PDB file of N, CA and C in Angstrom:
ATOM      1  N   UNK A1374      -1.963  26.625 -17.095  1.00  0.00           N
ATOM      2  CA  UNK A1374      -0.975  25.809 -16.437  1.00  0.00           C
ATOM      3  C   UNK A1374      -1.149  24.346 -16.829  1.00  0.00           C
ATOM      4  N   UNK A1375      -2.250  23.441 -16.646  1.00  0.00           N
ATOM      5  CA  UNK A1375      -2.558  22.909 -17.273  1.00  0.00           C
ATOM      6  C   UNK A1375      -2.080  21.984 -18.747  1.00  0.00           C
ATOM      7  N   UNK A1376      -2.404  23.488 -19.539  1.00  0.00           N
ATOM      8  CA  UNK A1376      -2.258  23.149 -20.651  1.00  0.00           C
ATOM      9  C   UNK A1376      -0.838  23.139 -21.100  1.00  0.00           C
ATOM     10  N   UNK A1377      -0.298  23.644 -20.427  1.00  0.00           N
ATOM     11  CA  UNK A1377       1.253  23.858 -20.686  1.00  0.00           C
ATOM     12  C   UNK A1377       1.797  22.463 -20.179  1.00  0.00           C
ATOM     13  N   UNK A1378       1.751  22.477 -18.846  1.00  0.00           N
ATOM     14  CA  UNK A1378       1.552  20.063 -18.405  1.00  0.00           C
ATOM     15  C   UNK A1378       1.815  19.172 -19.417  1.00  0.00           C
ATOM     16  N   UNK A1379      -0.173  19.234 -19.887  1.00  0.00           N
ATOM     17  CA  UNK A1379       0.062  18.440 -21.242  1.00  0.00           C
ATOM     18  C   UNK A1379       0.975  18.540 -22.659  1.00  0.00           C
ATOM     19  N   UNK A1380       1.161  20.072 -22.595  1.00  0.00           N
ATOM     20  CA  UNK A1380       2.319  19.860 -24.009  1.00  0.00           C
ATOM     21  C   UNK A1380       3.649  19.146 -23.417  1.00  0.00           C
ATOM     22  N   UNK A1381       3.922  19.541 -22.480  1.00  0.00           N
ATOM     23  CA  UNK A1381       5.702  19.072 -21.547  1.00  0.00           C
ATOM     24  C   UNK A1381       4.897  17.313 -22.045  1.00  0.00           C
ATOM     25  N   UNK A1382       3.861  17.026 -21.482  1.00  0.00           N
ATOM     26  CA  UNK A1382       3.776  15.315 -21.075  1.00  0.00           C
ATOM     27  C   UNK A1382       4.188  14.821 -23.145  1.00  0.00           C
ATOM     28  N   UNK A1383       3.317  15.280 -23.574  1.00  0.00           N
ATOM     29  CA  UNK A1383       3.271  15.434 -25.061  1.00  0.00           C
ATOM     30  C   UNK A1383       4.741  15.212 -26.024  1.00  0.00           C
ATOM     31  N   UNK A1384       5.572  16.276 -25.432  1.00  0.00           N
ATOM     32  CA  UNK A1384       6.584  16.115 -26.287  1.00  0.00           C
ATOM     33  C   UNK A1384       7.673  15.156 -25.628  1.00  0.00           C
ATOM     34  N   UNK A1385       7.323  15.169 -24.308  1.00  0.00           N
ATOM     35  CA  UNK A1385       8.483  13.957 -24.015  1.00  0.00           C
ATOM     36  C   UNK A1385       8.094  12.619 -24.355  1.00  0.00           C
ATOM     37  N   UNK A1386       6.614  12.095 -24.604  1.00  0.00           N
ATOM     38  CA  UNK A1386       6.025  11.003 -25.005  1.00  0.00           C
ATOM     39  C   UNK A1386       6.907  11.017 -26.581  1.00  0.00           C
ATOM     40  N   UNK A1387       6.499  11.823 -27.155  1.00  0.00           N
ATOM     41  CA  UNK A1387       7.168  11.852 -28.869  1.00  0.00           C
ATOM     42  C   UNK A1387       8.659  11.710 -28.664  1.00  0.00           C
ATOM     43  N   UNK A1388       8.844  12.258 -27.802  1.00  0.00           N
ATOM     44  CA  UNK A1388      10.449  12.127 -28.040  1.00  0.00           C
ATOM     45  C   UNK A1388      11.385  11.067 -27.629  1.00  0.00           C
ATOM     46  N   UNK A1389      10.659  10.199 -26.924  1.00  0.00           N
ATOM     47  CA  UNK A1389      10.561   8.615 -26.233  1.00  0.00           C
ATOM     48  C   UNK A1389      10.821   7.818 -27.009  1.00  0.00           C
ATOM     49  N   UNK A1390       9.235   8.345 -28.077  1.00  0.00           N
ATOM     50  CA  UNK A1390       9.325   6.849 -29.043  1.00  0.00           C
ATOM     51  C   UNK A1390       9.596   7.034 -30.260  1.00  0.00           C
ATOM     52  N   UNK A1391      10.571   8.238 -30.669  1.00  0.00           N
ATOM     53  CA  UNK A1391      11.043   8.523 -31.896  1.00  0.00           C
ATOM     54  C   UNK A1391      11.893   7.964 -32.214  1.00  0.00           C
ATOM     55  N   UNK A1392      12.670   7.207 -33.047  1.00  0.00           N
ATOM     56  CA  UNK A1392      14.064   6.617 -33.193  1.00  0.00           C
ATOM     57  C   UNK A1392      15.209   7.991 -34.255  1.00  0.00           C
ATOM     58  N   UNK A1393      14.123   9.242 -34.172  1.00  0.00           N
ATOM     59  CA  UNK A1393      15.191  10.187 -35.296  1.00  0.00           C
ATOM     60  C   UNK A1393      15.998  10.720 -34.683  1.00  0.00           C
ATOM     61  N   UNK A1394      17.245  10.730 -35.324  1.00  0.00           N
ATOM     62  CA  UNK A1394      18.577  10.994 -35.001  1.00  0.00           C
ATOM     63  C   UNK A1394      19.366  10.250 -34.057  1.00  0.00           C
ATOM     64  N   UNK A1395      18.819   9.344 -33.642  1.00  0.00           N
ATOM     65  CA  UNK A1395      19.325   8.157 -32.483  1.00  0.00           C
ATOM     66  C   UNK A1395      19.489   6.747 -33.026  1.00  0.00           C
ATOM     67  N   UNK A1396      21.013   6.738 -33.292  1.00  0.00           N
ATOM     68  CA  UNK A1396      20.694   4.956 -33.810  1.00  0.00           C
ATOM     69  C   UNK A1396      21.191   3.974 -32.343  1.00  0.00           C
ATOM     70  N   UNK A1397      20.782   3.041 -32.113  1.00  0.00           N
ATOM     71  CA  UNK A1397      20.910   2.006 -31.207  1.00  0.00           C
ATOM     72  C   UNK A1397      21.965   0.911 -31.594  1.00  0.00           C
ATOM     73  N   UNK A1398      23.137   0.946 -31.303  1.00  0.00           N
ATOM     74  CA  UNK A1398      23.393  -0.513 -31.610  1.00  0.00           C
ATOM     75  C   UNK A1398      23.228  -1.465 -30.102  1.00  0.00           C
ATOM     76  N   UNK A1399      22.901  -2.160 -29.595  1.00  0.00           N
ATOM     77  CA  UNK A1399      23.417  -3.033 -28.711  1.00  0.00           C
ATOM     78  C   UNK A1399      24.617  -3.517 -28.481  1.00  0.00           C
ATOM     79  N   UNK A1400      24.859  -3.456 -27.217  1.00  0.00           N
ATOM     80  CA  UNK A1400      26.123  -3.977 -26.804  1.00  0.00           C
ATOM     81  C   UNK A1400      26.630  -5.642 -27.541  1.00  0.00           C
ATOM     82  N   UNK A1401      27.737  -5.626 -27.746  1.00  0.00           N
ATOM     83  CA  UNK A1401      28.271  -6.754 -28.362  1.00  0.00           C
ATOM     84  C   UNK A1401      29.441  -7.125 -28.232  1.00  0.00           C
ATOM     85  N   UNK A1402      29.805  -7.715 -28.017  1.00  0.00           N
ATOM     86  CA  UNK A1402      31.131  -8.607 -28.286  1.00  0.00           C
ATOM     87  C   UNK A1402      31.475  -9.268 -26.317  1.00  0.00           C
ATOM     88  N   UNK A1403      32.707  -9.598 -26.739  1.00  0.00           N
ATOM     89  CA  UNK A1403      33.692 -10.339 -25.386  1.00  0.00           C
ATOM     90  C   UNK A1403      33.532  -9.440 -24.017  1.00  0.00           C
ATOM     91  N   UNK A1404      34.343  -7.689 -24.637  1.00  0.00           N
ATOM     92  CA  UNK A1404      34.468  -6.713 -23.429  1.00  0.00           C
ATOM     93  C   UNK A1404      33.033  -6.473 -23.017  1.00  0.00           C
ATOM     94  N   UNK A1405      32.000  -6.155 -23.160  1.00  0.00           N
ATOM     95  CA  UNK A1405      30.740  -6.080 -22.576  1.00  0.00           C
ATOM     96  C   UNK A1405      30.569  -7.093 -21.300  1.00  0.00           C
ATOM     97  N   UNK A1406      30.492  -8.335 -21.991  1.00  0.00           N
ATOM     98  CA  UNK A1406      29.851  -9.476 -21.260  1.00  0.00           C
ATOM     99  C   UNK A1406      31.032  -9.848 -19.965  1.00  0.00           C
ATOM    100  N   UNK A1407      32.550  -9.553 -20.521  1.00  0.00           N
ATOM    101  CA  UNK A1407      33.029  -9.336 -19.220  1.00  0.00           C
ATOM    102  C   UNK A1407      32.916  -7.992 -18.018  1.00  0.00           C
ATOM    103  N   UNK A1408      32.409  -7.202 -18.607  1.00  0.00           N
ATOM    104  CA  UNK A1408      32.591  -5.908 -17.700  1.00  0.00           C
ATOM    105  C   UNK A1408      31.265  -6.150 -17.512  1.00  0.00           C
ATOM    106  N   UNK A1409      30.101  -6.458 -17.804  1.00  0.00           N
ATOM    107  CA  UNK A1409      29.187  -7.369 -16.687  1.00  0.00           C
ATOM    108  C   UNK A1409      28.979  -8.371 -15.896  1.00  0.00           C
ATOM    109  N   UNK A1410      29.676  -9.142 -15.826  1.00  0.00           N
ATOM    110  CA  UNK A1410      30.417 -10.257 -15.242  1.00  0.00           C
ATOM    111  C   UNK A1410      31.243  -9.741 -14.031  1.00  0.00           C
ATOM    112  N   UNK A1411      32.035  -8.807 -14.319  1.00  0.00           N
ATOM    113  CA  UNK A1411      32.549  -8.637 -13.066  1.00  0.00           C
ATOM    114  C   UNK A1411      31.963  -7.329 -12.300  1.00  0.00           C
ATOM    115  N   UNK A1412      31.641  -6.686 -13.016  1.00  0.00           N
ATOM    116  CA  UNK A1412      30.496  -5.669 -12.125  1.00  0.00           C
ATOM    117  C   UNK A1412      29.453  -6.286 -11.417  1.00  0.00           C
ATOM    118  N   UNK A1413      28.612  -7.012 -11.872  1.00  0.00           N
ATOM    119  CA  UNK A1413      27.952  -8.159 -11.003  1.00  0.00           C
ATOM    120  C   UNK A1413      29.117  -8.864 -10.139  1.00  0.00           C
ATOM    121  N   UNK A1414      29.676  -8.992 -10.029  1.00  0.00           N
ATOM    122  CA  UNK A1414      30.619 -10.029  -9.020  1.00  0.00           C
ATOM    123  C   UNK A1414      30.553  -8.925  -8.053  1.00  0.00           C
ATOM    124  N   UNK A1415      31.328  -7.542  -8.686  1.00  0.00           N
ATOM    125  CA  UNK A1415      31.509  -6.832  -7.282  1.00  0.00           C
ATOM    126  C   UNK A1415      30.064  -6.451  -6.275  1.00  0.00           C
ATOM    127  N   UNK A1416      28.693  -6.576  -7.191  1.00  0.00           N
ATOM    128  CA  UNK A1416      28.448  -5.691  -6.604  1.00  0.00           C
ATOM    129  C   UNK A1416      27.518  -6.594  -5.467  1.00  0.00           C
ATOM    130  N   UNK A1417      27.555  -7.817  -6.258  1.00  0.00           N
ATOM    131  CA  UNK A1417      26.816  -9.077  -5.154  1.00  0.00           C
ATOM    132  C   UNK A1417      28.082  -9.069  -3.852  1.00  0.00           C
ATOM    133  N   UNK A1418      29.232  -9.238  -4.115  1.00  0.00           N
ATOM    134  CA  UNK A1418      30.304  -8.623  -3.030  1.00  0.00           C
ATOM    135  C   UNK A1418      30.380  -7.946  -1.892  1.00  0.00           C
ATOM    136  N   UNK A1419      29.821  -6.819  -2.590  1.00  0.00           N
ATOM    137  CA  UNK A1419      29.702  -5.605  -1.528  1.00  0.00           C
ATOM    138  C   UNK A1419      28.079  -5.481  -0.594  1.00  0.00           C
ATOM    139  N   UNK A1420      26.878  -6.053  -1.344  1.00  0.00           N
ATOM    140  CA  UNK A1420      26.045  -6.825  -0.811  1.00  0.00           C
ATOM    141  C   UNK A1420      25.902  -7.582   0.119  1.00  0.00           C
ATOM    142  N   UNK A1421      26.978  -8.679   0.371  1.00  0.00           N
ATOM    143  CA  UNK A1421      27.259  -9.722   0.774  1.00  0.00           C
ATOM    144  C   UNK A1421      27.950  -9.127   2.173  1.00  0.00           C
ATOM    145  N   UNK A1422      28.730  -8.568   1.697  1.00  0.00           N
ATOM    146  CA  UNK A1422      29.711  -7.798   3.434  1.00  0.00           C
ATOM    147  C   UNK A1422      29.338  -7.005   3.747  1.00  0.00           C
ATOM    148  N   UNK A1423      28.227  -6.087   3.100  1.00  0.00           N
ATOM    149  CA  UNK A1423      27.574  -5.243   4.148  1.00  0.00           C
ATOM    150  C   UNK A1423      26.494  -6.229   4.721  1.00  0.00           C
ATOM    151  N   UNK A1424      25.578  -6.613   4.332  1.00  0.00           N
ATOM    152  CA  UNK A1424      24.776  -7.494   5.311  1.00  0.00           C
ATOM    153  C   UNK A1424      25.353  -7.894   6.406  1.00  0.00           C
ATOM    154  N   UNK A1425      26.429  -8.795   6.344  1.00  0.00           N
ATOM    155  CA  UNK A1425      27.161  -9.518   6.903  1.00  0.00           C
ATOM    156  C   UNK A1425      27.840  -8.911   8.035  1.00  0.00           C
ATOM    157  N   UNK A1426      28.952  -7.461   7.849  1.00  0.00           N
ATOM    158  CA  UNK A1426      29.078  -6.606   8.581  1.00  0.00           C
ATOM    159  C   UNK A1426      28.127  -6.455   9.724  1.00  0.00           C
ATOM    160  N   UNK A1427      26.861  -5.921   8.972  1.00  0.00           N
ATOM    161  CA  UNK A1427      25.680  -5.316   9.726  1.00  0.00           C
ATOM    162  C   UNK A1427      24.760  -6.112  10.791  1.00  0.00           C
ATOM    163  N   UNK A1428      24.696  -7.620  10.361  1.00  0.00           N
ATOM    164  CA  UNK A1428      24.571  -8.210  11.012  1.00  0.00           C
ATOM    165  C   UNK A1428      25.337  -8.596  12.274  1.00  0.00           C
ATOM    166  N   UNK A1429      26.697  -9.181  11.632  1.00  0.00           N
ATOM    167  CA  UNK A1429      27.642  -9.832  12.710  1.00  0.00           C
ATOM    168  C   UNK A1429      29.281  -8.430  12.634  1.00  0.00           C
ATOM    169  N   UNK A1430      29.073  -7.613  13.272  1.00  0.00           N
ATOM    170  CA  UNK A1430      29.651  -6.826  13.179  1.00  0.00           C
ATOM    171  C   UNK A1430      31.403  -6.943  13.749  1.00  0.00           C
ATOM    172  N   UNK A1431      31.348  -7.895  14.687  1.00  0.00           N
ATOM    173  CA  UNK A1431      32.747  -8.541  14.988  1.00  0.00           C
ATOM    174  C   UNK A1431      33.617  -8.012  15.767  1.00  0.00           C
ATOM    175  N   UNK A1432      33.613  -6.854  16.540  1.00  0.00           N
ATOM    176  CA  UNK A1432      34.339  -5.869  16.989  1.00  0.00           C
ATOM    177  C   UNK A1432      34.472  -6.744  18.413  1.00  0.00           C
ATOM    178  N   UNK A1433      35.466  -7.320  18.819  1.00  0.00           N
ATOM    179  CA  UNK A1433      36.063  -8.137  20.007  1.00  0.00           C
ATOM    180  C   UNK A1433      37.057  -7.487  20.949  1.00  0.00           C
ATOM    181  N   UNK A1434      37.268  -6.409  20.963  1.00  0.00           N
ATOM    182  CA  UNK A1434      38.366  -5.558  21.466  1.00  0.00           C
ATOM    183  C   UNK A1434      37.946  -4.506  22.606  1.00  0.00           C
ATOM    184  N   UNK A1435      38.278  -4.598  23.621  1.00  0.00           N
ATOM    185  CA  UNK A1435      37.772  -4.155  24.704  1.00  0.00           C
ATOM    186  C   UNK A1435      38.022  -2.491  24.373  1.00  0.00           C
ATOM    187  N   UNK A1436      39.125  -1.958  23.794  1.00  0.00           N
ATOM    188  CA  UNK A1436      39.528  -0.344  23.343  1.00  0.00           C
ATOM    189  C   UNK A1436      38.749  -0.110  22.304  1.00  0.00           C
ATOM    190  N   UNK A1437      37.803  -1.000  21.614  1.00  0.00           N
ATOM    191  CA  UNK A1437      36.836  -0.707  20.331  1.00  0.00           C
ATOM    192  C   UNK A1437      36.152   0.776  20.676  1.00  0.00           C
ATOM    193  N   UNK A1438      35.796   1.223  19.593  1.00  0.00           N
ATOM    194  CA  UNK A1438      35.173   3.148  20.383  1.00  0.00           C
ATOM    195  C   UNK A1438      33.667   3.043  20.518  1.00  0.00           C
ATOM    196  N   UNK A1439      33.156   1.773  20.335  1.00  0.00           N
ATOM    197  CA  UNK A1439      31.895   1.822  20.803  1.00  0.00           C
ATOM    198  C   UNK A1439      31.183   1.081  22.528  1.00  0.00           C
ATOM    199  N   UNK A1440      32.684   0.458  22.945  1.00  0.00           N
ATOM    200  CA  UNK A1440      32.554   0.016  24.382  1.00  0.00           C
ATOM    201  C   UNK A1440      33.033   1.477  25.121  1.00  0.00           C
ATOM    202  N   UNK A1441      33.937   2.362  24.648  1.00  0.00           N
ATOM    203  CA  UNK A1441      34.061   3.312  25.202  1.00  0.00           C
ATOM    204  C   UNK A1441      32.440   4.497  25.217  1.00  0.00           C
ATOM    205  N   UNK A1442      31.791   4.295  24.231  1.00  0.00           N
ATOM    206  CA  UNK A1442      30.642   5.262  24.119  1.00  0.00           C
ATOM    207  C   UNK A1442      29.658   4.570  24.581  1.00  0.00           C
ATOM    208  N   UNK A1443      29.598   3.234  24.662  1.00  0.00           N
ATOM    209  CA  UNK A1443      28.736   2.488  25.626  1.00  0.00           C
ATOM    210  C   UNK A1443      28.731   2.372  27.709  1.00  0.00           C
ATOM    211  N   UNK A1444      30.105   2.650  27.723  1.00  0.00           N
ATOM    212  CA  UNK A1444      30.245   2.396  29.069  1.00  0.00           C
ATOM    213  C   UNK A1444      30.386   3.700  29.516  1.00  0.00           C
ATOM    214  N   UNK A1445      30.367   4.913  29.054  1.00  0.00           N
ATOM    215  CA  UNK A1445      30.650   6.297  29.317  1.00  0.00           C
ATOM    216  C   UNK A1445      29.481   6.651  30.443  1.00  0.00           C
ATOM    217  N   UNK A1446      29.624   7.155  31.778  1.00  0.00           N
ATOM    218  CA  UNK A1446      28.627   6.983  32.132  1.00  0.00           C
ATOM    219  C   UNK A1446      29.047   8.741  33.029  1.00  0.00           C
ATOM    220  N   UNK A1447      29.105   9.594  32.316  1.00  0.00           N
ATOM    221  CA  UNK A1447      29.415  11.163  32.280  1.00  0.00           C
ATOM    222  C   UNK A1447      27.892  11.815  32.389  1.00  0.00           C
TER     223      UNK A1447
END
C-alpha cells in the first residue's frame, strides 16, 4: 500500500514539472487585463455588501418576517 502511495506521489511530481506536450502562453493583450479589472471590481463589490448587509442589516419594517419570528410567542 505504501508503495503504491509513493508511485501515485511520484508520477504526479513528474507530471507537475514536465513542460511535454503543454505549451504555456501567458495571458496578453487589452481583453485579459480588462476582464480582470472588472472581475476584481465585482468581486470586492460583493465583499463589500455582504459585510455590510451582515453587519448593518437594515430591515425597519414592523411586517419584516423576522419581528414576526421574534415576537411569536406560541
Amino acid at each position: 500500500m505504501f508503495t503504491i502511495l509513493l508511485m501515485l506521489i511520484q508520477q504526479v511530481n513528474e507530471f507537475s514539472t514536465s513542460s511535454e506536450g503543454r505549451e504555456y502562453a501567458p495571458p496578453d493583450g487589452p481583453l485579459y487585463y480588462l476582464v480582470l479589472i472588472v472581475s476584481s471590481l465585482i468581486v470586492i463589490g460583493v465583499v463589500y455588501y455582504t459585510v455590510k448587509w451582515f453587519i448593518w442589516p437594515g430591515e425597519q419594517s414592523e411586517d419584516h418576517i423576522k419581528r414576526k419570528i421574534l415576537n411569536d410567542e406560541s
